[in-house]
Short mmCIF file of C-alpha atoms and ligand atoms in Angstrom, two decimals:
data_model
loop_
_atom_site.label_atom_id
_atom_site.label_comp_id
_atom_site.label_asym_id
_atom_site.label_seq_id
_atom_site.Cartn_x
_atom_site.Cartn_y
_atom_site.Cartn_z
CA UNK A 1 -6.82 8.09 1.02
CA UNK A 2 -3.12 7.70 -1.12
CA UNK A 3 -2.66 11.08 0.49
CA UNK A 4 -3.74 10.21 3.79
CA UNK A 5 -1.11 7.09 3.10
CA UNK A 6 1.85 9.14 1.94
CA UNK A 7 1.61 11.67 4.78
CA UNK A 8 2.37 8.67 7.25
CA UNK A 9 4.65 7.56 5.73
CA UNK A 10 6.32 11.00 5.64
CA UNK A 11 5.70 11.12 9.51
CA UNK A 12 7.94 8.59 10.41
CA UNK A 13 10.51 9.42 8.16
CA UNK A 14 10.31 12.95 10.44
CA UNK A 15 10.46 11.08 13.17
CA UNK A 16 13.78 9.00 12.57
CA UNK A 17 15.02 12.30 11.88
CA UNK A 18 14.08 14.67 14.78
CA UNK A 19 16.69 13.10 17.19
CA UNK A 20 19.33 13.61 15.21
CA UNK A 21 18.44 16.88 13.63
CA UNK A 22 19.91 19.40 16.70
CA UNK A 23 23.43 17.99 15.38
CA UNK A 24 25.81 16.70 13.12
CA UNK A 25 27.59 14.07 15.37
CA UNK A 26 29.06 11.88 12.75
CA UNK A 27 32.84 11.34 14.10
CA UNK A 28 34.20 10.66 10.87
CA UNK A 29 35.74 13.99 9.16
CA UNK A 30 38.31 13.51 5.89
CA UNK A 31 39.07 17.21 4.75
CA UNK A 32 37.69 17.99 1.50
CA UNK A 33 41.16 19.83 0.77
CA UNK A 34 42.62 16.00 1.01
CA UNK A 35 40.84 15.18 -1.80
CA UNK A 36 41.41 18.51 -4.37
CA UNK A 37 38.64 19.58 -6.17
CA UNK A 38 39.09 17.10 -9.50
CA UNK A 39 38.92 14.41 -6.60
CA UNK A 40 35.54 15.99 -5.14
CA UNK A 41 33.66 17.05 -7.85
CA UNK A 42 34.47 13.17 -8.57
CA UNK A 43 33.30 11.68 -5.52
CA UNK A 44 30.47 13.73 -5.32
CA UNK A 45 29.07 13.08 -8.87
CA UNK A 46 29.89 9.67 -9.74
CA UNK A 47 26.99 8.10 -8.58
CA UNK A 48 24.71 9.76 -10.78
CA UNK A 49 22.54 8.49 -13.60
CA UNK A 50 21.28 9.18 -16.68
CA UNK A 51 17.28 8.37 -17.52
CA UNK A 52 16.19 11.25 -19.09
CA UNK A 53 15.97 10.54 -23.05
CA UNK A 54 16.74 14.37 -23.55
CA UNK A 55 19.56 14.20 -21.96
CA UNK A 56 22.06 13.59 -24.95
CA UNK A 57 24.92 14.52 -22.46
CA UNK A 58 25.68 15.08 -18.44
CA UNK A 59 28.34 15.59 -16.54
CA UNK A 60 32.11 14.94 -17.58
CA UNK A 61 32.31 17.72 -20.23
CA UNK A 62 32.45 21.88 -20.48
CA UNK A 63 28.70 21.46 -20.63
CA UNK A 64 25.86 19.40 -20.89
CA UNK A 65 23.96 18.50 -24.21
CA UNK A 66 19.80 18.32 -24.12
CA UNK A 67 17.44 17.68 -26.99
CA UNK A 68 13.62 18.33 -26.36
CA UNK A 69 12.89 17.72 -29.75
CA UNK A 70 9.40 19.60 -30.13
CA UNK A 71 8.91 20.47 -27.01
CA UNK A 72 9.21 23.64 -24.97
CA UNK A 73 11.97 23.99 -22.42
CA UNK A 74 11.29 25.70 -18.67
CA UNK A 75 14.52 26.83 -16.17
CA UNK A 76 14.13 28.32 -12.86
CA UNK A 77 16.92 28.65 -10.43
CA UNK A 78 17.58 29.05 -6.53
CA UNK A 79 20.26 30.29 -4.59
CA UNK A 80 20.18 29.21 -1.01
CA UNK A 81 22.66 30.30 1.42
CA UNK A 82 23.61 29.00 5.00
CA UNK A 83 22.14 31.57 7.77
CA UNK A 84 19.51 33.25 5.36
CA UNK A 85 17.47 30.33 3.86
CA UNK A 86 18.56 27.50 5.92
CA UNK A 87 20.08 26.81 9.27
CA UNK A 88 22.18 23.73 9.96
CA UNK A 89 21.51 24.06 13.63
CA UNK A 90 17.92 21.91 12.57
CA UNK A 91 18.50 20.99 9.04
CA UNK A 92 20.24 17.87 8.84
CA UNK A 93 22.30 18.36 5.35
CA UNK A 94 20.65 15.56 3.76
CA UNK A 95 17.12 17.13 4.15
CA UNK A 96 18.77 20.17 3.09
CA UNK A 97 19.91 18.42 0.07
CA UNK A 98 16.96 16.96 -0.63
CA UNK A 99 14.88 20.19 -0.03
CA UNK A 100 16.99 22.68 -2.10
CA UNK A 101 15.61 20.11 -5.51
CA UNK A 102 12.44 19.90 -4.42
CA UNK A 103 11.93 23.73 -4.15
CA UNK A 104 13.11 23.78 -7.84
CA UNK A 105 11.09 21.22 -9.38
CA UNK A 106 8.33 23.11 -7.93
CA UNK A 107 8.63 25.94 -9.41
CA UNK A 108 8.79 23.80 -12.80
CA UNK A 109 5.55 22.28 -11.60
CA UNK A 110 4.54 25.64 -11.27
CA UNK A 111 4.22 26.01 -15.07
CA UNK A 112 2.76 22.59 -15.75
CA UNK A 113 5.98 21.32 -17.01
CA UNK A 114 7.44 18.44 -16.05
CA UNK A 115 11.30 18.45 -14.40
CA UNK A 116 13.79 16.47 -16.91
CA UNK A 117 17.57 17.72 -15.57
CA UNK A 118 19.20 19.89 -12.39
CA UNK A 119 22.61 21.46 -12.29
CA UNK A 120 23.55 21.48 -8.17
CA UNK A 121 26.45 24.44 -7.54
CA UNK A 122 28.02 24.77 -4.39
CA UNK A 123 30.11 26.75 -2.42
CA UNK A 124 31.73 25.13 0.87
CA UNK A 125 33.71 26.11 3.74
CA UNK A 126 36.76 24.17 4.86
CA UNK A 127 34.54 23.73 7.83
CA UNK A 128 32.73 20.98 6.36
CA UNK A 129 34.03 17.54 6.36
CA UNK A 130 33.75 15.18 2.90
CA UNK A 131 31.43 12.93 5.31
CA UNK A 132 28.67 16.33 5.29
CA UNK A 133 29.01 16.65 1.68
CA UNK A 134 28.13 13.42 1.66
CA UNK A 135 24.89 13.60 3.05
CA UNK A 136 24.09 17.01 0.82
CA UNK A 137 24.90 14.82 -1.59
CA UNK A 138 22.38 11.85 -0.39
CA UNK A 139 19.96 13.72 -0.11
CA UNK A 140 20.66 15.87 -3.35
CA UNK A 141 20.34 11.52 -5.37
CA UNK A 142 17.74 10.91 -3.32
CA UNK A 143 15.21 13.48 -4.23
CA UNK A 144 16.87 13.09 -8.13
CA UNK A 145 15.71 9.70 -8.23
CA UNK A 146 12.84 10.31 -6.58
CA UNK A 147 11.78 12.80 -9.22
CA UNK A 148 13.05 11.28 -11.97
CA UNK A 149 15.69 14.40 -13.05
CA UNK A 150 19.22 13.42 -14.44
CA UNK A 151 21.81 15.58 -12.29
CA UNK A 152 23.76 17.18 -16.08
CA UNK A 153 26.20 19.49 -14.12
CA UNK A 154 27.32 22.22 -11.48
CA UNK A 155 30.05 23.86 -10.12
CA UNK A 156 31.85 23.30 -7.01
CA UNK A 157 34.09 26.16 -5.38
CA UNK A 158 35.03 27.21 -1.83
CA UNK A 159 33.88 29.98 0.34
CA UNK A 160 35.00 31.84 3.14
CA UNK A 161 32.72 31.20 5.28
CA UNK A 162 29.19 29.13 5.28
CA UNK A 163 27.86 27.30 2.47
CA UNK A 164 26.04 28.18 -0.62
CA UNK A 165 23.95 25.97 -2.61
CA UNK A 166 22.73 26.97 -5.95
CA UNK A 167 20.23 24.23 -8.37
CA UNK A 168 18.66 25.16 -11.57
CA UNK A 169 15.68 22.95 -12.64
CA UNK A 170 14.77 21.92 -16.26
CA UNK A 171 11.68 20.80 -17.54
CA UNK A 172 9.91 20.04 -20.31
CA UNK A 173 6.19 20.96 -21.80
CA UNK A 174 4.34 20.86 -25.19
CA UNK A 175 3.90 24.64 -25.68
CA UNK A 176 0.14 24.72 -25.54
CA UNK A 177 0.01 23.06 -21.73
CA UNK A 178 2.57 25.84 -20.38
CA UNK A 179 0.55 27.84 -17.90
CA UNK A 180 1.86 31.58 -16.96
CA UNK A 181 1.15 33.55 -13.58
CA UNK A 182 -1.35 35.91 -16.16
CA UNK A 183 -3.97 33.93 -17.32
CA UNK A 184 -6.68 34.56 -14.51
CA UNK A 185 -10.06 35.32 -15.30
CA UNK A 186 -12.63 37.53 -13.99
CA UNK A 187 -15.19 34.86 -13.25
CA UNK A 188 -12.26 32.27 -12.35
CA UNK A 189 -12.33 29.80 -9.62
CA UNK A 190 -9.50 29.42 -7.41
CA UNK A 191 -7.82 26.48 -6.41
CA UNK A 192 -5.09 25.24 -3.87
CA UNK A 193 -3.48 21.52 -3.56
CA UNK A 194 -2.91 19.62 -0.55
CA UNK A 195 -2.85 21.87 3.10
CA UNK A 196 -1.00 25.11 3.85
CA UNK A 197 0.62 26.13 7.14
CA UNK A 198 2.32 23.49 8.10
CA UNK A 199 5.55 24.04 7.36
CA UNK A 200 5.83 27.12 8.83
CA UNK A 201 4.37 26.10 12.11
CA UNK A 202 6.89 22.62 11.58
CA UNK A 203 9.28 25.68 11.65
CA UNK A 204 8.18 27.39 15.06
CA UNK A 205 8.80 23.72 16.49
CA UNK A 206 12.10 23.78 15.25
CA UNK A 207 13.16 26.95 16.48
CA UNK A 208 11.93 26.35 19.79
CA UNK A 209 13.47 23.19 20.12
CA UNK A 210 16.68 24.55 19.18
CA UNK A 211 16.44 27.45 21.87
CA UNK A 212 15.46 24.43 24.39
CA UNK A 213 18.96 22.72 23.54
CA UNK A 214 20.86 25.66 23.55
CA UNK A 215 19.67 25.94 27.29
CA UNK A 216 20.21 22.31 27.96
CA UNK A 217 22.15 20.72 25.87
CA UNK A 218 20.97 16.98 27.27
CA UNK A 219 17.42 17.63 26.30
CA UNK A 220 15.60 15.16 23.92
CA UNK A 221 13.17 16.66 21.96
CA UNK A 222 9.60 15.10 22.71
CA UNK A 223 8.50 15.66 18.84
CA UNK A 224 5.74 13.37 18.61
CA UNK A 225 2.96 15.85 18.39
CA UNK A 226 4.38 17.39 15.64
CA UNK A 227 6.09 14.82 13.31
CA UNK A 228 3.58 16.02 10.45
CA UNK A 229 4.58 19.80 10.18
CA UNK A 230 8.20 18.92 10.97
CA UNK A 231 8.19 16.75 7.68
CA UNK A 232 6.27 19.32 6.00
CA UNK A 233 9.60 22.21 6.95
CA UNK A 234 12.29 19.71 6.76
CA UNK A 235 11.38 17.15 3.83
CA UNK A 236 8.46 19.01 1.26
CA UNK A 237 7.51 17.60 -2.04
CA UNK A 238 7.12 19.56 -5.24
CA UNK A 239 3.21 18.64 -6.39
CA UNK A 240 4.42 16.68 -9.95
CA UNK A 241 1.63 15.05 -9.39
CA UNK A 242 -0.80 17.94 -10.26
CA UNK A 243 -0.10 17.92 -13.85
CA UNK A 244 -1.06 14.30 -13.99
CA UNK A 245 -4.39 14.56 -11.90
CA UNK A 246 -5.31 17.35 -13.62
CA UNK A 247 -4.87 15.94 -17.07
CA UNK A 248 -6.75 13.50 -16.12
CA UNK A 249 -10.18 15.91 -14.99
CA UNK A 250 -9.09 17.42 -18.80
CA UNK A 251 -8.65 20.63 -16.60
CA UNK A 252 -5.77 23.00 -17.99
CA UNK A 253 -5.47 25.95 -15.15
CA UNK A 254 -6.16 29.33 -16.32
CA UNK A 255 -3.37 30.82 -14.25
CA UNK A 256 -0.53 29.14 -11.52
CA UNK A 257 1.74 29.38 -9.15
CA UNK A 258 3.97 27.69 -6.40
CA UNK A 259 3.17 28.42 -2.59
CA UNK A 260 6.98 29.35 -1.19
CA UNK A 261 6.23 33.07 0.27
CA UNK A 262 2.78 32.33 1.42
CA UNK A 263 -0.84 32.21 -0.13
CA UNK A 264 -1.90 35.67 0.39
CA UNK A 265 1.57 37.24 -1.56
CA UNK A 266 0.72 34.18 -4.23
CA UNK A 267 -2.28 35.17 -4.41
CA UNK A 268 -1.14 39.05 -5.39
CA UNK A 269 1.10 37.61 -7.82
CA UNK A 270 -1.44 35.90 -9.78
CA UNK A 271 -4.12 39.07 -9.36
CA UNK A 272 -1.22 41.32 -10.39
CA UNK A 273 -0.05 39.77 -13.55
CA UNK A 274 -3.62 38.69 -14.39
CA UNK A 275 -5.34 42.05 -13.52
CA UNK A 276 -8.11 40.68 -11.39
CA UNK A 277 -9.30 40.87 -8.24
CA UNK A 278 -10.01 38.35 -5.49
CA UNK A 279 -12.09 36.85 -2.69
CA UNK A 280 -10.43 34.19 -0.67
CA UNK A 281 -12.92 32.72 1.60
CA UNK A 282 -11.53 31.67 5.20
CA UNK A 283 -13.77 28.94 5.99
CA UNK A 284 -12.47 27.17 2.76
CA UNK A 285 -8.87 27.05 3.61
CA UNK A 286 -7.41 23.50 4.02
CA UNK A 287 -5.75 22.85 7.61
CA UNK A 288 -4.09 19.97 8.63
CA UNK A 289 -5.96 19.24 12.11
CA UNK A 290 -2.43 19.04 13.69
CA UNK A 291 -1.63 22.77 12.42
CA UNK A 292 -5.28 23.61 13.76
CA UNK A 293 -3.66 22.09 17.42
CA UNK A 294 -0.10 23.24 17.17
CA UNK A 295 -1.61 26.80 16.38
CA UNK A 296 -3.49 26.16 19.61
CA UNK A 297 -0.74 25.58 21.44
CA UNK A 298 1.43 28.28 20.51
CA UNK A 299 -1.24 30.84 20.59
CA UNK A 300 -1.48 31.59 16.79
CA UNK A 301 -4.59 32.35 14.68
CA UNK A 302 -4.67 29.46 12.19
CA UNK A 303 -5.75 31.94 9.54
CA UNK A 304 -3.21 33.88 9.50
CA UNK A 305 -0.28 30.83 9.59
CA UNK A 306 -2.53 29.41 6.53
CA UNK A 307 -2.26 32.85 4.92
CA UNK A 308 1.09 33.93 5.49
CA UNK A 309 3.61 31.03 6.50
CA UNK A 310 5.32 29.64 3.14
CA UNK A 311 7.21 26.70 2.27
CA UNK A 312 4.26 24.23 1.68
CA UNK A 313 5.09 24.12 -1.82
CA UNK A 314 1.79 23.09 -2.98
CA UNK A 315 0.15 25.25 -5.93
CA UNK A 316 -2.01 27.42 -6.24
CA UNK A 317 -4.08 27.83 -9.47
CA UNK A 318 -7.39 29.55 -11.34
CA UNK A 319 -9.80 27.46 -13.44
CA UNK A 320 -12.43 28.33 -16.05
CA UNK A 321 -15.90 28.16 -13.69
CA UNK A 322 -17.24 25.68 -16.51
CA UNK A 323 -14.25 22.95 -14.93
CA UNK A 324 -16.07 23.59 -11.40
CA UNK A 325 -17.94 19.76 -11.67
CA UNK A 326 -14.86 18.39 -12.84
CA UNK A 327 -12.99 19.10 -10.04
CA UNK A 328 -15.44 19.82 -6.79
CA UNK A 329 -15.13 16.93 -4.24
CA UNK A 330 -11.90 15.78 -5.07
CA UNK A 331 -9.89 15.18 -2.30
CA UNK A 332 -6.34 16.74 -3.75
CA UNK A 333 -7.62 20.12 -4.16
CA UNK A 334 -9.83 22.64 -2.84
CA UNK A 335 -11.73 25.16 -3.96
CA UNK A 336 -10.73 28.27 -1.29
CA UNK A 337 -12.14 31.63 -3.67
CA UNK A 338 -12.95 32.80 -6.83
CA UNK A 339 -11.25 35.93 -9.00
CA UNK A 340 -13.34 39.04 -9.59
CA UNK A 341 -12.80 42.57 -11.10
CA UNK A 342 -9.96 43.94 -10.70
CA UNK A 343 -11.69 46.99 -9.12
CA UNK A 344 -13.05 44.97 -6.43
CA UNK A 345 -9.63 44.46 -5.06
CA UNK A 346 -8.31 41.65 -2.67
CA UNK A 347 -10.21 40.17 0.48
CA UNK A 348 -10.60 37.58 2.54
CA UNK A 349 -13.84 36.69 3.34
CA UNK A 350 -13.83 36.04 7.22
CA UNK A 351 -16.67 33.19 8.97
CA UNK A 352 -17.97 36.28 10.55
CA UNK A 353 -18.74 37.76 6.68
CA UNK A 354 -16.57 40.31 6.99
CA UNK A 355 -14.14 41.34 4.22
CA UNK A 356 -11.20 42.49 5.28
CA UNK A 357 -8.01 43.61 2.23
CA UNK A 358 -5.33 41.04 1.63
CA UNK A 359 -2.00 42.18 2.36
CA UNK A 360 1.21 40.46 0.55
CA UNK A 361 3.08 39.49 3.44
CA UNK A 362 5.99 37.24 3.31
CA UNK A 363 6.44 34.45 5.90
CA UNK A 364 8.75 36.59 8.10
CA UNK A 365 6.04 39.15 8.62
CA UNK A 366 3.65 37.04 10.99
CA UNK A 367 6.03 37.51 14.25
CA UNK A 368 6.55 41.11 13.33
P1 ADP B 401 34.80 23.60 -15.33
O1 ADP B 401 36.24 23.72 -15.06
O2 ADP B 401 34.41 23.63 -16.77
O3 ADP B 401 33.94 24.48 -14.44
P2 ADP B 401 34.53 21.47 -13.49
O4 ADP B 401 35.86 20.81 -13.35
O5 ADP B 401 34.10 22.46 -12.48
O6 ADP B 401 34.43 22.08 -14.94
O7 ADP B 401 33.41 20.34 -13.56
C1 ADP B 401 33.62 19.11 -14.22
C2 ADP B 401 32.29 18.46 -14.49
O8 ADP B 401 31.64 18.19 -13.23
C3 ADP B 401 31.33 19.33 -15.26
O9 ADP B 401 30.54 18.50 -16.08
C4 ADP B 401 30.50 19.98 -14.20
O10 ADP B 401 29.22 20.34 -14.69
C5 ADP B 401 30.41 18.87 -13.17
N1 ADP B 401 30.25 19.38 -11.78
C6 ADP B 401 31.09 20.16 -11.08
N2 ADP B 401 30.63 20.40 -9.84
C7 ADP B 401 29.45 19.74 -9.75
C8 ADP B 401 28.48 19.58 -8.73
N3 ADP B 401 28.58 20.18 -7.53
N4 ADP B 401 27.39 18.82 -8.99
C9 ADP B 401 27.23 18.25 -10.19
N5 ADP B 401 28.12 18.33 -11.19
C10 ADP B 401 29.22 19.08 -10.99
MG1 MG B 402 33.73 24.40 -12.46
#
């Protein structure tokens, strides 16, 4: 039901947004070489907050200064640059700001930690105006606050052409509920958050649209039908919530992961590193019904959107078989397989019963 509640409300934020996404028509432009880059890296950070206890120091010095105390520190980093991970022809830069946290903080979800700090690096063109950092920037706060991580540093630096945003994610865990990509077992259930698919298919909509205005450049995008997988490309959330909920069922995963490449190449991962095998059962998967009618629409096997497209960001996760009453019927996670012997290999089980090998294929592979 809260889930039902928060994906409306993410809906219309999508909404608001899909007019304006095609482009940037904000008239105001100051150049960022006005300002020199003592005066940026001043605008740009002085907003910023510190709420983090371990946070003894953030920005202002040569570096930052954390204490954790007891606890166990997590990093992960991203690099995500203009024409290979994102395109500004669709992305409006405060989604894009917003996004490039969230996919960090995942990944620190990813090993039941919880996100404390961020660095945010970047590398701009003179082609963008101090108004665009700006909204990098608002989005960049927004999804800090949001998640509750103190912003401690970064670097900021031109390039020649495009722009390049790097963020590195801290977090914090006591060392015994840090869970690792190997600790599947045999018997293991396994277990996915929220839906997949949708924001791949959000980004089919997207590209289409943008072919449609490059045609016409006049034409307003009708989006309605697809405001849910739109929000899912353009403005996902990192599942912090899953180490709270599944505190709560006293459930401590045997093995997880992040969905960014896809659930069948997660799915390797966690097989790999674990050395088991899997079935992943078809009729199990969890699909958004708009997916199921956007698939329709464009003419694409669900299955193979759920199993491929990446970007949802939820995680993916084993459990001890014992923690099966604990956690069946609960409506933020579903049960889609189980791990077996290695031997047995990787399969989806089809409706028909037919078991067919799992291939790791990346997002990109499902127009090939
Ligand atoms: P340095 O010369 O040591 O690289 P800078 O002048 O680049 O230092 O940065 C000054 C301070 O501003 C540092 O604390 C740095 O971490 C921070 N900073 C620089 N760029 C960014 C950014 N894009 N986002 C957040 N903090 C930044
Ligand atoms: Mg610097």
């Amino acid at each position: 039901m809260l889930q039902k509640k928060i994906n409306k409300k993410r809906t219309k934020i999508a909404s608001s947004h899909a007019m304006t996404m095609i482009e940037d028509k904000s008239p105001q432009r100051t150049s960022i070489a006005q300002l020199g880059e003592f005066g940026l890296i001043d605008h740009l950070t002085s907003n910023f907050t510190i709420s983090q206890p371990s946070t003894v120091k953030g920005i202002g010095d040569d570096a930052a200064v954390l204490d954790f105390k007891d606890k166990k520190v997590v990093i992960s980093t991203d690099l995500l640059i203009e024409g290979v991970h994102f395109d500004l022809a669709y992305m409006p830069l405060k989604h894009l700001g917003y996004k490039a946290v969230v996919v960090n903080i995942s990944d620190i979800c990813a090993m039941n930690a919880k996100a404390t700090q961020i660095t945010v690096s970047i590398a701009v063109s003179n082609r963008f105006p101090l108004e665009a950092l700006d909204e990098l920037f608002a989005g960049i706060s927004l999804a800090a606050n949001e998640y509750k991580v103190d912003v401690i540093g970064g670097d900021t630096t031109s390039s020649q052409k495009g722009l390049i945003i790097s963020i590195t994610a801290i977090g914090e865990a006591d060392e015994n509920e840090i869970v690792y990509r190997n600790g599947a077992k045999q018997t293991d259930l396994l277990v996915v958050s929220g839906d997949i698919g949708s924001a791949y298919m959000g980004l089919q909509v997207l590209e289409r649209e943008k072919q449609v205005f490059q045609v016409n450049p006049n034409s307003q995008p009708d989006l309605d039908a697809y405001t849910y997988i739109i929000e899912r490309q353009l403005k996902p959330e990192a599942r912090k919530d899953v180490r709270t909920l599944l505190h709560a069922l006293e459930i401590k995963p045997t093995s997880m992961i992040d969905i960014s490449d896809g659930l069948s190449s997660e799915i390797m991962h966690l097989c790999k590193q674990s050395g088991v095998g899997c079935n992943l059962y078809e009729d199990k998967l969890p699909l958004d019904p708009q997916l199921i009618n956007v698939c329709e629409e464009f003419n694409i096997d669900s299955t193979t959107v759920a199993i491929n497209g990446g970007e949802d960001y939820e995680l993916l996760f084993t459990i001890a078989i014992d923690d099966f009453d604990k956690i069946k019927g609960n409506p933020n996670f579903t049960i889609i397989g189980h791990m077996t012997k290695e031997s047995e290999g990787i399969h989806l089980i089809t409706r028909a019963d037919t078991k067919i090998p799992l291939k790791a294929r990346g997002w990109n592979a499902i127009s090939e």
